[in-house]
Amino acid sequence: MFGWSWWVIGLNAVSISWGAIHLYHRASGRHDSRKVHQEWSTDDLVACVLSALIYFNGLAATVLVLINNTTGWILAAETVIELVLMYRIIDPKLKSVSSSFEKKQKQYLEELDRIVEWE
């Protein structure tokens, strides 16, 4: 293993723990569901940090796995876990924003149809 390996593996372990604790708090009701529609929330912060780590780990793990280094396999496993956590954290917000957008789009199209029929 390289000298920096333990730092990277430890950082990923902390981020996985942070994401898991965040999901636990949201599932137990400690997370305010009204904040889901805000511009930026804790969900966004956790997802941003995880996505940056996923990108870095994906690159590093690919190179290290190709040279068959143990660190690469550990990073690859942590990357998969972080990817699942990121999806589970941000997906509810994306679904709510998407449904809100669809409602606005439907209203806009109905209004447009009404205007076009009037002319």
XYZ file of N, CA, C and O in Angstrom:
476
model
N 0.841 -1.180 0.000
C 0.000 0.000 0.000
C 0.887 1.244 0.000
O 1.996 1.234 0.505
N 0.322 2.295 -0.537
C 1.036 3.556 -0.590
C 0.863 4.297 0.731
O -0.026 3.986 1.514
N 1.684 5.315 0.954
C 1.586 6.089 2.192
C 0.289 6.856 2.316
O -0.233 7.063 3.416
N -0.262 7.294 1.216
C -1.495 8.070 1.230
C -2.746 7.195 1.254
O -3.853 7.705 1.414
N -2.578 5.896 1.099
C -3.733 5.001 1.009
C -4.615 5.052 2.244
O -5.846 5.080 2.138
N -3.995 5.050 3.406
C -4.776 5.015 4.639
C -5.585 6.296 4.819
O -6.702 6.251 5.341
N -5.034 7.426 4.377
C -5.769 8.685 4.466
C -6.999 8.664 3.565
O -8.076 9.098 3.956
N -6.832 8.183 2.363
C -7.952 8.142 1.416
C -9.012 7.147 1.879
O -10.209 7.443 1.856
N -8.587 5.993 2.321
C -9.541 4.992 2.811
C -10.264 5.510 4.050
O -11.481 5.343 4.192
N -9.550 6.175 4.933
C -10.173 6.753 6.133
C -11.158 7.857 5.796
O -12.253 7.939 6.379
N -10.799 8.725 4.843
C -11.700 9.789 4.411
C -12.984 9.215 3.823
O -14.086 9.700 4.096
N -12.846 8.170 3.037
C -14.024 7.522 2.465
C -14.873 6.852 3.538
O -16.103 6.879 3.455
N -14.243 6.259 4.527
C -14.993 5.634 5.619
C -15.781 6.688 6.396
O -16.937 6.455 6.765
N -15.169 7.858 6.617
C -15.876 8.946 7.310
C -17.053 9.433 6.467
O -18.150 9.673 6.990
N -16.863 9.577 5.161
C -17.956 10.055 4.309
C -19.091 9.027 4.237
O -20.264 9.400 4.215
N -18.756 7.758 4.219
C -19.786 6.718 4.230
C -20.560 6.765 5.551
O -21.796 6.674 5.562
N -19.852 6.945 6.644
C -20.512 7.053 7.951
C -21.427 8.270 7.996
O -22.561 8.195 8.494
N -20.947 9.405 7.470
C -21.734 10.634 7.455
C -23.017 10.438 6.643
O -24.100 10.833 7.065
N -22.891 9.817 5.489
C -24.065 9.559 4.658
C -25.039 8.604 5.324
O -26.258 8.806 5.279
N -24.525 7.559 5.956
C -25.392 6.586 6.628
C -26.105 7.221 7.821
O -27.298 6.978 8.044
N -25.395 8.059 8.579
C -26.010 8.749 9.713
C -27.089 9.711 9.214
O -28.169 9.819 9.798
N -26.816 10.393 8.106
C -27.807 11.314 7.536
C -29.066 10.557 7.113
O -30.179 11.001 7.389
N -28.894 9.415 6.463
C -30.055 8.606 6.083
C -30.820 8.104 7.302
O -32.051 8.071 7.306
N -30.098 7.722 8.344
C -30.733 7.251 9.571
C -31.563 8.360 10.208
O -32.699 8.133 10.633
N -30.997 9.571 10.265
C -31.716 10.698 10.851
C -32.965 11.026 10.040
O -34.004 11.364 10.602
N -32.861 10.935 8.725
C -34.022 11.220 7.883
C -35.098 10.149 8.070
O -36.284 10.451 8.125
N -34.687 8.881 8.174
C -35.651 7.793 8.344
C -36.307 7.823 9.724
O -37.471 7.449 9.866
N -35.577 8.285 10.728
C -36.134 8.313 12.083
C -36.976 9.553 12.354
O -37.526 9.691 13.437
N -37.055 10.459 11.389
C -37.890 11.639 11.547
C -37.172 12.843 12.105
O -37.788 13.870 12.367
N -35.891 12.762 12.326
C -35.137 13.911 12.837
C -34.842 14.925 11.738
O -34.455 16.036 12.009
N -35.014 14.513 10.519
C -34.772 15.377 9.366
C -36.078 16.076 9.013
O -37.107 15.436 8.872
N -36.048 17.387 8.877
C -37.255 18.148 8.575
C -37.623 17.969 7.115
O -36.893 18.378 6.223
N -38.770 17.350 6.859
C -39.175 17.071 5.483
C -39.603 18.335 4.748
O -39.676 18.352 3.529
N -39.913 19.417 5.459
C -40.287 20.664 4.802
C -39.095 21.308 4.103
O -39.248 22.113 3.211
N -37.897 20.960 4.518
C -36.698 21.532 3.909
C -36.350 20.884 2.581
O -35.415 21.291 1.925
N -37.089 19.873 2.181
C -36.799 19.166 0.932
C -36.915 20.097 -0.261
O -36.150 20.011 -1.205
N -37.864 21.032 -0.211
C -38.115 21.903 -1.350
C -37.226 23.154 -1.349
O -37.363 23.983 -2.234
N -36.377 23.317 -0.354
C -35.497 24.476 -0.336
C -34.471 24.375 -1.457
O -34.224 23.306 -2.006
N -33.870 25.527 -1.751
C -32.839 25.544 -2.781
C -31.675 24.624 -2.389
O -31.282 23.766 -3.131
N -31.107 24.836 -1.218
C -29.985 24.019 -0.743
C -30.331 23.480 0.633
O -30.839 24.191 1.480
N -30.049 22.223 0.831
C -30.313 21.602 2.124
C -29.138 20.698 2.482
O -28.167 20.585 1.745
N -29.255 20.049 3.615
C -28.217 19.116 4.050
C -28.084 17.962 3.062
O -26.983 17.472 2.828
N -29.212 17.553 2.484
C -29.165 16.490 1.480
C -28.235 16.867 0.329
O -27.448 16.045 -0.138
N -28.348 18.103 -0.119
C -27.511 18.553 -1.227
C -26.035 18.574 -0.849
O -25.177 18.193 -1.645
N -25.741 19.022 0.365
C -24.350 19.077 0.813
C -23.739 17.675 0.870
O -22.638 17.446 0.358
N -24.458 16.756 1.479
C -23.955 15.381 1.588
C -23.781 14.768 0.197
O -22.763 14.131 -0.097
N -24.755 14.985 -0.681
C -24.672 14.434 -2.035
C -23.511 15.047 -2.814
O -22.828 14.344 -3.571
N -23.249 16.341 -2.630
C -22.127 16.986 -3.327
C -20.784 16.416 -2.869
O -19.902 16.149 -3.693
N -20.626 16.258 -1.578
C -19.370 15.703 -1.058
C -19.189 14.268 -1.546
O -18.100 13.879 -2.002
N -20.252 13.478 -1.473
C -20.161 12.092 -1.936
C -19.868 12.014 -3.430
O -19.075 11.177 -3.866
N -20.478 12.895 -4.218
C -20.241 12.832 -5.668
C -18.800 13.194 -6.012
O -18.208 12.590 -6.909
N -18.218 14.155 -5.303
C -16.815 14.495 -5.548
C -15.909 13.318 -5.189
O -14.964 12.999 -5.932
N -16.191 12.677 -4.075
C -15.393 11.517 -3.679
C -15.592 10.350 -4.643
O -14.642 9.613 -4.934
N -16.804 10.176 -5.135
C -17.068 9.103 -6.098
C -16.237 9.316 -7.357
O -15.658 8.377 -7.898
N -16.194 10.543 -7.827
C -15.420 10.847 -9.028
C -13.929 10.556 -8.804
O -13.296 9.864 -9.602
N -13.383 11.068 -7.712
C -11.966 10.841 -7.418
C -11.679 9.351 -7.222
O -10.713 8.809 -7.765
N -12.520 8.691 -6.437
C -12.311 7.265 -6.161
C -12.440 6.426 -7.420
O -11.723 5.437 -7.588
N -13.377 6.800 -8.292
C -13.535 6.050 -9.539
C -12.278 6.098 -10.387
O -11.858 5.084 -10.942
N -11.683 7.282 -10.480
C -10.445 7.402 -11.251
C -9.296 6.640 -10.596
O -8.580 5.872 -11.252
N -9.121 6.890 -9.292
C -8.008 6.244 -8.588
C -8.192 4.731 -8.524
O -7.237 3.970 -8.729
N -9.406 4.281 -8.255
C -9.657 2.843 -8.142
C -9.428 2.147 -9.475
O -8.875 1.039 -9.512
N -9.820 2.783 -10.570
C -9.621 2.169 -11.886
C -8.145 1.932 -12.154
O -7.745 0.841 -12.578
N -7.343 2.942 -11.903
C -5.898 2.803 -12.137
C -5.299 1.756 -11.215
O -4.520 0.901 -11.654
N -5.670 1.808 -9.940
C -5.082 0.875 -8.982
C -5.560 -0.560 -9.188
O -4.810 -1.509 -8.940
N -6.794 -0.740 -9.641
C -7.280 -2.095 -9.930
C -6.555 -2.656 -11.148
O -6.228 -3.852 -11.196
N -6.283 -1.788 -12.137
C -5.573 -2.262 -13.328
C -4.168 -2.759 -13.012
O -3.659 -3.655 -13.694
N -3.550 -2.180 -11.988
C -2.233 -2.690 -11.589
C -2.361 -3.702 -10.444
O -1.361 -4.109 -9.860
N -3.613 -4.102 -10.168
C -3.921 -5.134 -9.178
C -3.370 -4.795 -7.792
O -2.740 -5.612 -7.138
N -3.687 -3.584 -7.350
C -3.279 -3.141 -6.025
C -4.469 -3.282 -5.073
O -5.609 -3.000 -5.441
N -4.194 -3.690 -3.855
C -5.243 -3.896 -2.854
C -6.016 -2.607 -2.591
O -7.239 -2.638 -2.417
N -5.326 -1.491 -2.569
C -5.980 -0.203 -2.334
C -7.046 0.066 -3.388
O -8.107 0.613 -3.088
N -6.790 -0.304 -4.618
C -7.758 -0.097 -5.691
C -9.049 -0.855 -5.456
O -10.137 -0.338 -5.693
N -8.930 -2.081 -4.997
C -10.126 -2.876 -4.728
C -10.912 -2.310 -3.550
O -12.147 -2.288 -3.569
N -10.209 -1.831 -2.531
C -10.887 -1.212 -1.390
C -11.591 0.065 -1.831
O -12.748 0.310 -1.475
N -10.899 0.894 -2.623
C -11.506 2.132 -3.119
C -12.709 1.844 -4.020
O -13.707 2.564 -3.984
N -12.618 0.810 -4.826
C -13.736 0.449 -5.697
C -14.959 0.052 -4.859
O -16.086 0.450 -5.166
N -14.743 -0.714 -3.813
C -15.852 -1.117 -2.943
C -16.452 0.101 -2.236
O -17.674 0.241 -2.153
N -15.589 0.993 -1.737
C -16.093 2.199 -1.084
C -16.843 3.091 -2.069
O -17.827 3.733 -1.706
N -16.398 3.125 -3.306
C -17.064 3.935 -4.321
C -18.474 3.436 -4.581
O -19.410 4.232 -4.713
N -18.642 2.142 -4.647
C -19.977 1.571 -4.861
C -20.892 1.908 -3.679
O -22.049 2.302 -3.872
N -20.389 1.797 -2.482
C -21.183 2.125 -1.294
C -21.563 3.605 -1.309
O -22.715 3.965 -1.038
N -20.603 4.481 -1.632
C -20.884 5.910 -1.688
C -21.900 6.240 -2.788
O -22.741 7.119 -2.612
N -21.819 5.538 -3.888
C -22.765 5.761 -4.986
C -24.195 5.405 -4.563
O -25.139 6.154 -4.833
N -24.350 4.298 -3.884
C -25.674 3.892 -3.394
C -26.190 4.905 -2.371
O -27.362 5.307 -2.406
N -25.316 5.341 -1.462
C -25.720 6.333 -0.463
C -26.141 7.640 -1.121
O -27.160 8.234 -0.746
N -25.372 8.102 -2.093
C -25.695 9.350 -2.763
C -27.056 9.257 -3.443
O -27.873 10.171 -3.361
N -27.307 8.150 -4.105
C -28.596 7.957 -4.775
C -29.739 7.973 -3.760
O -30.767 8.609 -3.975
N -29.568 7.266 -2.661
C -30.622 7.190 -1.650
C -30.869 8.540 -0.988
O -31.981 8.838 -0.564
N -29.830 9.370 -0.892
C -29.968 10.667 -0.239
C -30.655 11.679 -1.153
O -31.555 12.402 -0.744
N -30.263 11.755 -2.416
C -30.731 12.828 -3.285
C -31.977 12.457 -4.081
O -32.696 13.341 -4.560
N -32.289 11.181 -4.232
C -33.414 10.774 -5.064
C -34.766 11.338 -4.617
O -35.544 11.787 -5.462
N -35.117 11.358 -3.323
C -36.411 11.932 -2.943
C -36.557 13.401 -3.345
O -37.620 13.828 -3.789
N -35.486 14.164 -3.198
C -35.557 15.577 -3.578
C -35.716 15.716 -5.087
O -36.496 16.537 -5.566
N -34.987 14.925 -5.843
C -35.093 15.000 -7.300
C -36.497 14.610 -7.767
O -37.042 15.213 -8.696
N -37.094 13.615 -7.133
C -38.454 13.215 -7.496
C -39.456 14.315 -7.192
O -40.358 14.583 -7.978
N -39.315 14.972 -6.043
C -40.258 16.030 -5.690
C -40.095 17.239 -6.604
O -41.094 17.841 -7.021
N -38.877 17.582 -6.941
C -38.642 18.700 -7.857
C -39.176 18.357 -9.236
O -39.782 19.200 -9.909
N -38.989 17.135 -9.665
C -39.468 16.706 -10.977
C -40.993 16.738 -11.042
O -41.566 17.201 -12.035
N -41.654 16.261 -10.006
C -43.118 16.279 -10.019
C -43.640 17.712 -9.985
O -44.635 18.034 -10.641
N -42.967 18.578 -9.241
C -43.356 19.987 -9.211
C -43.197 20.623 -10.586
O -44.064 21.382 -11.038
N -42.107 20.304 -11.257
C -41.882 20.830 -12.597
C -42.934 20.321 -13.568
O -43.432 21.072 -14.412
N -43.281 19.059 -13.463
C -44.301 18.490 -14.349
C -45.654 19.173 -14.154
O -46.370 19.428 -15.134
N -46.014 19.491 -12.915
C -47.268 20.196 -12.653
C -47.244 21.587 -13.288
O -48.220 22.004 -13.916
N -46.125 22.296 -13.114
C -46.017 23.636 -13.709
C -46.051 23.563 -15.225
O -46.662 24.406 -15.884
N -45.397 22.562 -15.788
C -45.384 22.409 -17.237
C -46.798 22.109 -17.756
O -47.210 22.656 -18.779
N -47.534 21.271 -17.044
C -48.903 20.948 -17.452
C -49.781 22.195 -17.402
O -50.567 22.450 -18.326
N -49.635 22.991 -16.347
C -50.402 24.230 -16.248
C -50.052 25.192 -17.387
O -50.935 25.835 -17.955
N -48.781 25.282 -17.681
C -48.345 26.164 -18.765
C -48.927 25.715 -20.101
O -49.406 26.540 -20.883
N -48.896 24.422 -20.381
C -49.435 23.919 -21.643
C -50.944 24.121 -21.732
O -51.474 24.449 -22.804
N -51.655 23.938 -20.613
C -53.089 24.194 -20.611
C -53.382 25.666 -20.867
O -54.296 26.012 -21.626
N -52.607 26.538 -20.257
C -52.760 27.978 -20.481
C -52.451 28.339 -21.926
O -53.161 29.136 -22.553
N -51.426 27.731 -22.477
C -51.057 27.983 -23.871
C -52.155 27.506 -24.814
O -52.510 28.204 -25.772
N -52.717 26.330 -24.551
C -53.825 25.835 -25.357
C -55.033 26.764 -25.288
O -55.697 27.035 -26.289
N -55.296 27.271 -24.088
C -56.423 28.187 -23.918
C -56.210 29.468 -24.719
O -57.108 29.968 -25.374
N -54.989 29.997 -24.694
C -54.676 31.224 -25.445
C -54.759 30.986 -26.935
O -55.313 31.799 -27.669
N -54.224 29.852 -27.394
C -54.231 29.547 -28.825
C -55.667 29.347 -29.318
O -56.032 29.802 -30.399
N -56.498 28.678 -28.538
C -57.903 28.459 -28.931
C -58.661 29.778 -28.962
O -59.575 29.962 -29.733
N -58.319 30.713 -28.116
C -59.005 32.001 -28.058
C -58.780 32.810 -29.336
O -59.659 33.482 -29.829
N -57.562 32.736 -29.869
C -57.258 33.471 -31.084
C -57.935 32.782 -32.238
O -58.487 33.275 -33.106
